[in-house]
Short mmCIF file of C-alpha atoms in Angstrom, two decimals:
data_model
loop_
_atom_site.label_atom_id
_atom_site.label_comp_id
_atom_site.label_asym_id
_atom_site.label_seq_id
_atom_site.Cartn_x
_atom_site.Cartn_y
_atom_site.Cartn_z
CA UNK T 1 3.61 -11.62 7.13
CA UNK T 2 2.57 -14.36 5.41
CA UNK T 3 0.40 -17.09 7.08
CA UNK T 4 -3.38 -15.95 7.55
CA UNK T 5 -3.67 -17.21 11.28
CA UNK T 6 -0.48 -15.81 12.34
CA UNK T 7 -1.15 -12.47 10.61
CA UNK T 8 -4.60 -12.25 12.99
CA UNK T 9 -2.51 -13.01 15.92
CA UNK T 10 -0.12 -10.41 15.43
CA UNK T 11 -3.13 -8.14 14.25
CA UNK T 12 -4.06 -8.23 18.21
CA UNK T 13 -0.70 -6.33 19.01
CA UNK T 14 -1.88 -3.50 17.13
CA UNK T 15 1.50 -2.63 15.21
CA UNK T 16 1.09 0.51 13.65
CA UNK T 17 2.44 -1.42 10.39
CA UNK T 18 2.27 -5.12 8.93
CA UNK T 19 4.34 -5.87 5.95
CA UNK T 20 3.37 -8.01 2.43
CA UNK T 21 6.39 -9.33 0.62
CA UNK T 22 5.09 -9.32 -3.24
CA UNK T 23 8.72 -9.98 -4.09
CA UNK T 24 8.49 -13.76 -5.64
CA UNK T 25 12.51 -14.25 -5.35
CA UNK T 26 12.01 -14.51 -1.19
CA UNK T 27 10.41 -17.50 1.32
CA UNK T 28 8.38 -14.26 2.63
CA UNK T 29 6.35 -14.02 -0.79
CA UNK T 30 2.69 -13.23 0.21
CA UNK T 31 0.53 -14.80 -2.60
CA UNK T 32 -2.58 -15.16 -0.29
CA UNK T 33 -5.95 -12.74 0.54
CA UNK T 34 -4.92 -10.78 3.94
CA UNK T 35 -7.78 -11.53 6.54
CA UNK T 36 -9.28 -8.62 8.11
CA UNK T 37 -7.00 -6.54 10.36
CA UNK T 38 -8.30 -3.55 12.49
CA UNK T 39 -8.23 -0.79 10.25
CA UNK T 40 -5.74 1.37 12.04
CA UNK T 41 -2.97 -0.69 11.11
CA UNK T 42 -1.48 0.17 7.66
CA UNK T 43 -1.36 -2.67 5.62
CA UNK T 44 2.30 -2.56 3.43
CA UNK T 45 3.02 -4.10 -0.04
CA UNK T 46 6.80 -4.70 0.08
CA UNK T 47 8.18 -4.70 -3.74
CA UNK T 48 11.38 -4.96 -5.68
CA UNK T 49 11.64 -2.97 -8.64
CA UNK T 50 8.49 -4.24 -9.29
CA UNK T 51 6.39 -2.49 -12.42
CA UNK T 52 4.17 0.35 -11.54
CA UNK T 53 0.78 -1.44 -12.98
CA UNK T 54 2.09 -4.05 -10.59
CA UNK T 55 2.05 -2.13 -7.89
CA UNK T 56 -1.36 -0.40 -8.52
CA UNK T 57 -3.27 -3.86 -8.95
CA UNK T 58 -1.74 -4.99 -5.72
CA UNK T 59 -2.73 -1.56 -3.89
CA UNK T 60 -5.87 -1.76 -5.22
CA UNK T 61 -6.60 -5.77 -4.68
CA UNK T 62 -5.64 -5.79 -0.91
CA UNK T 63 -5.96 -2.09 -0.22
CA UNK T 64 -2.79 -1.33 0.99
CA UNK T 65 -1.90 1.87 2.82
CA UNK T 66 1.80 2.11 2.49
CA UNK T 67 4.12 0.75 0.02
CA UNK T 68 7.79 -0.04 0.50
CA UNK T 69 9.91 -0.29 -2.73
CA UNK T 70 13.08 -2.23 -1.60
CA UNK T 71 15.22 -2.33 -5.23
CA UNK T 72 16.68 0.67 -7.62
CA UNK T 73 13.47 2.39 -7.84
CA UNK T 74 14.57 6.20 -9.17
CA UNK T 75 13.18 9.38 -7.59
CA UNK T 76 11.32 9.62 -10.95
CA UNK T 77 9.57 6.56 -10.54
CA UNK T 78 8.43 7.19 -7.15
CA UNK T 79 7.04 10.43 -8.35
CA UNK T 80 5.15 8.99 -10.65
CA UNK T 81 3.63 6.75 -8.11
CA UNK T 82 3.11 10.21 -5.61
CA UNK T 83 0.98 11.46 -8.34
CA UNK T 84 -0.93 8.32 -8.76
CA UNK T 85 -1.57 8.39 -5.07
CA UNK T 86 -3.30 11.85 -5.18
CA UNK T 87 -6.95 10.84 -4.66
CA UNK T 88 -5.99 7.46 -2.58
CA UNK T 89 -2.91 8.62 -0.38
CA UNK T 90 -0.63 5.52 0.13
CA UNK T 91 2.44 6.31 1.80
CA UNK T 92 5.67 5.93 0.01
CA UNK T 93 8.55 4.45 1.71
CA UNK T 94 12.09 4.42 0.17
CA UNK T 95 14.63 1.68 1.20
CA UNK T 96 18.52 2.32 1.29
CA UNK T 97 20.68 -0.27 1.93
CA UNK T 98 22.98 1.16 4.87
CA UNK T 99 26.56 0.18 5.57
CA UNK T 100 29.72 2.30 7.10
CA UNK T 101 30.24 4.00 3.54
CA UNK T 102 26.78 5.40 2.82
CA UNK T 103 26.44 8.52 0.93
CA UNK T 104 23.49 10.41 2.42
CA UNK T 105 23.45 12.69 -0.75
CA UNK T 106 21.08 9.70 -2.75
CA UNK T 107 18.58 10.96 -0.20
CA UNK T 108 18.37 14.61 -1.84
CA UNK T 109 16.54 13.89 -5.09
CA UNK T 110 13.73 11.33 -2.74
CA UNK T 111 13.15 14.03 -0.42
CA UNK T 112 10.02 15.24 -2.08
CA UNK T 113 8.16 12.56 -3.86
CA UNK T 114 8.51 9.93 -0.84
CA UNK T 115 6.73 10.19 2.73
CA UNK T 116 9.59 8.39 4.64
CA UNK T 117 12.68 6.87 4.41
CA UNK T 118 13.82 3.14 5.36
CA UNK T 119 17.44 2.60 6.27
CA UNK T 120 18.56 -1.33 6.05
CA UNK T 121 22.03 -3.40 6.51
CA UNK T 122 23.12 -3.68 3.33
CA UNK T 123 23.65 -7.26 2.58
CA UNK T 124 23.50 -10.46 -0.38
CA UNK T 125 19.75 -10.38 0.18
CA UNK T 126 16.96 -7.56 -0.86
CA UNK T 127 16.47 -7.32 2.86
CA UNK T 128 15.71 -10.28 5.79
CA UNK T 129 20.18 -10.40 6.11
CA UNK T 130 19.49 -10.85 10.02
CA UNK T 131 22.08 -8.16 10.55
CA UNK T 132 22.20 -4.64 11.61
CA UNK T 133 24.45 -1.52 10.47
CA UNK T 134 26.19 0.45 12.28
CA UNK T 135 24.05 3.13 13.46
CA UNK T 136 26.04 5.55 14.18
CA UNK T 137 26.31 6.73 10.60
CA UNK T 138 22.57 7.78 11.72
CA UNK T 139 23.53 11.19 13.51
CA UNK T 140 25.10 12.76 10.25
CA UNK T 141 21.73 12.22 8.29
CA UNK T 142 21.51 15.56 6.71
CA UNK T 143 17.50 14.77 5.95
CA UNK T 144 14.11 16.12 8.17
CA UNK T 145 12.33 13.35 6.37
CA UNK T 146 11.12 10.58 9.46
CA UNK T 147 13.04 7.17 8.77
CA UNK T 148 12.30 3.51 9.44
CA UNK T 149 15.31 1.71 11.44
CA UNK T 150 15.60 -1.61 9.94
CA UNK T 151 17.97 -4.78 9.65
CA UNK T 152 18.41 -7.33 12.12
CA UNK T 153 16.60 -5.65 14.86
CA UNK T 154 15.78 -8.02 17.55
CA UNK T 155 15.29 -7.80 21.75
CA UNK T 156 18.95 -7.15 22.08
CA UNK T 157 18.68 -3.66 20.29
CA UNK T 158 16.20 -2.14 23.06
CA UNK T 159 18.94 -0.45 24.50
CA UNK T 160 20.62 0.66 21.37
CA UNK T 161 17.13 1.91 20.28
CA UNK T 162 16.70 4.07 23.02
CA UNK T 163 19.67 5.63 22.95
CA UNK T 164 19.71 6.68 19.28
CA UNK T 165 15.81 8.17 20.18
CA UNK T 166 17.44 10.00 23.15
CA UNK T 167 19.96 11.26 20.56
CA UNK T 168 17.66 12.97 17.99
CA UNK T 169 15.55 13.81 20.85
CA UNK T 170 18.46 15.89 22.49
CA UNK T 171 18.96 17.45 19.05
CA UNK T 172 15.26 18.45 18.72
CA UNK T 173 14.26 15.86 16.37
CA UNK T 174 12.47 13.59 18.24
CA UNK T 175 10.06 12.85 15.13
CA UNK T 176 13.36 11.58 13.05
CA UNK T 177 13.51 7.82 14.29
CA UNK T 178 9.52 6.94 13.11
CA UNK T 179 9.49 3.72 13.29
CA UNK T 180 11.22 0.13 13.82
CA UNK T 181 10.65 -2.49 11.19
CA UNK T 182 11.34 -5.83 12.78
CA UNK T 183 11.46 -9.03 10.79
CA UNK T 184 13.83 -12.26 10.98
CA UNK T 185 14.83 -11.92 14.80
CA UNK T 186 11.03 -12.34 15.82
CA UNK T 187 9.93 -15.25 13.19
CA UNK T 188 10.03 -19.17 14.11
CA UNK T 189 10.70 -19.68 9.87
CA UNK T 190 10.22 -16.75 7.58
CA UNK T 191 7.03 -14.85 7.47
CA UNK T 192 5.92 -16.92 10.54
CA UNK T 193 6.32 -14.45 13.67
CA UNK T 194 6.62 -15.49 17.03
CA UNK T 195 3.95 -13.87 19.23
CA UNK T 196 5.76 -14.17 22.89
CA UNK T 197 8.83 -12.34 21.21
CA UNK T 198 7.16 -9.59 19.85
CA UNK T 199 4.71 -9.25 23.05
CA UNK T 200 8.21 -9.09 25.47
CA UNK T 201 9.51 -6.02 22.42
CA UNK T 202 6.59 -3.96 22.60
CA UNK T 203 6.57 -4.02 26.13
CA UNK T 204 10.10 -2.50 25.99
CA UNK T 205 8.72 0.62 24.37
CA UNK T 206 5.70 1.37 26.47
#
């Protein structure tokens, strides 16, 4: 999200989640005050091996919720930031660029210093490629930690969303698939959503 009028209108959907690039090297770069949002939706600082003082002033200045680190970030680092996080719990989610080769064993040393884990198409961009992965390499992950689906995800997934929920819900982990982070296929130029798209997506769901 990015422009202050469009944030408020997509505010009104109630997403459980709205996203804040503070990545500079991306049109999406939020350098702006976030208007007031009903406080049941997590606000999310979105960073890129990004400093942890960084990280804390922008938690701190905007009051963030959630944080998603999108670069190299180390298990280490994120620990770090879980202990940090003790007295003001902001969830911790851990991006992993996804393609037909992905070794699920980088998820083993995350498993216990991050709240959730985000799974995007692996692409020339830090995210925002317009382009999913194939998904099927989703029903050997080894993990009980709740993922984000991400990359490319637009109204022509529904289906393909559905049926990977019916999957882990058939395998008795209907809590795996936590959420669906949409970006590029709803926006009208980036950071700028388009309302009537995101309306007909939701819909899809309830």
């Amino acid at each position: 999200m990015k422009n202050p009028e469009n944030i408020s209108k997509v505010a009104r959907l109630q997403p459980d989640y709205m996203g804040f690039i503070f990545y500079k090297k991306t049109p999406r770069h939020f350098d702006a005050e976030i208007p007031e949002i009903p406080s049941k939706i997590k606000k999310t600082g979105v960073f890129v091996n990004e400093a942890i003082d960084v990280i804390l002033e922008k938690v701190k200045k905007h009051d963030l919720n959630a944080i998603q680190l999108h670069g190299e970030e180390s298990a280490a680092f994120c620990a770090e930031l879980k202990i940090l996080f003790t007295q003001t719990p902001v969830e911790i989610i851990k991006v992993f660029s996804a393609n037909d080769d992905f070794d699920f064993k980088l998820l083993k040393d995350f498993e216990n210093v991050i709240d959730y884990f985000l799974f995007d198409t692996k692409g020339k961009n830090k995210g925002g490629n317009g382009i999913t992965f194939n998904w099927e390499i989703l029903k050997n992950y080894p993990s009980n930690r709740p993922f984000f689906l991400s990359g490319g995800i637009g109204p022509q997934e529904v289906e393909e969303i559905k049926e990977l929920q019916t999957y882990f819900l058939k395998k008795g982990k209907d809590n795996l698939l936590y959420a669906i982070d949409v970006n590029s296929k709803f926006e009208d130029q980036p950071g700028q959503k388009n309302i009537e798209n995101l309306e007909g997506f939701l819909k899809e769901f309830n």
